[in-house]
């Protein structure tokens, strides 16, 4: 049974209980009120009848149609019925009236009772003293009261049934309308369940957008849509991570295949006699060592990236106190010695910037940035390196005046195995992991490595926190 139907039936049951209580209370009150009115009518009638009996000895002209009247003479506590003026003044069985007269004879006040007279129905009886030794018992039928109460009960039952039916029908319609937003959310959930979330490009375009339902439903709808947004974002992140992982695996396989093919080729050459000549053997062995060294560098970079990705398990950093300015000076001297065709300028800056860092890894980052400036620019291109500080941050800026990075490649320069110049040989261009390793190392120190926005020349901005990372 649906929630709206259950709520409507529950509301109907509650209304039925309320109707029953109200109807019972109203009926009881009406019966008591009519009974009190009949008692008062009996008392008023007996006042006039008592005066008539005293004055004329009879009830001539003081009777009500359908009522009974019995006059008793009481001697020694035993009531004796006087002969009625009309045989219809007394019922066929006067035992109940005689009993009430006897009770009045021993009491000092009027006696009222309700009795079922045989063959006549229920009557309200009242006994009063006319004069000493004489008692009048009057009986009024209660049929009119019973009929009135019965009509009242019938009207109440019919009215309550109609009201209850209308309450259930219209209440269910209103509840269904009020619960429609919940149904929409259920349909949205079913629609999401029908999606194949195992696909890498899976998204959740469905949302519960229908308004209404009150603050509670609105709060639930907001939480539901927020949950869907989080799931959608998580799916997007997962899809992006899977795509990056596939590209990473494909690029790593491609990068390792080339030196492996070279190693295999030179190993095959040793099967031939010509390749075993001293000069040929030395040349092939040197090439084998070069390819093995290239694979070693690539594997070292991959291992370092894997360790940086799992830094909370095993950090590759060896932290110590060091001077960033001194480290930049050493990197500049090494660059001048290895790349004399690129003039390097070390801009003036602070005398010392002490930091808590891994000097070997920060030096690796600086060497990578300077080497990129030399490899990807024509000979003679000036290179500038500058150290500066700001509140809480130390910065190193490495810039060159080369041709710059194309706009379409600026967002991907830090991707793994990505090269701006696709035609550049791997011997000169590297594996495409340098900037990825550099950014990961800087992030492990709690800093950032970014590419300056145009119209700045090609410049990389390295930021490190002055406090302990």
Short mmCIF file of C-alpha atoms in Angstrom, two decimals, residues 74-79 98-111 127 129 133 135:
data_model
loop_
_atom_site.label_atom_id
_atom_site.label_comp_id
_atom_site.label_asym_id
_atom_site.label_seq_id
_atom_site.Cartn_x
_atom_site.Cartn_y
_atom_site.Cartn_z
CA UNK A 74 -51.99 5.96 51.74
CA UNK A 75 -52.86 4.59 55.14
CA UNK A 76 -50.33 2.86 57.29
CA UNK A 77 -47.82 2.98 54.40
CA UNK A 78 -50.02 0.94 52.03
CA UNK A 79 -51.17 2.81 48.90
CA UNK A 98 -48.05 1.47 43.02
CA UNK A 99 -44.40 0.67 43.81
CA UNK A 100 -43.42 4.29 43.17
CA UNK A 101 -46.31 5.52 45.36
CA UNK A 102 -45.15 3.24 48.20
CA UNK A 103 -41.63 4.65 47.85
CA UNK A 104 -43.01 8.20 48.07
CA UNK A 105 -44.99 7.32 51.16
CA UNK A 106 -41.84 6.53 53.10
CA UNK A 107 -39.80 9.39 51.62
CA UNK A 108 -40.00 13.07 52.35
CA UNK A 109 -39.56 14.29 48.77
CA UNK A 110 -40.81 13.60 45.28
CA UNK A 111 -39.72 10.31 43.69
CA UNK A 127 -44.83 10.64 42.53
CA UNK A 129 -47.83 14.30 47.75
CA UNK A 133 -52.30 10.64 53.00
CA UNK A 135 -50.19 10.67 46.57
#
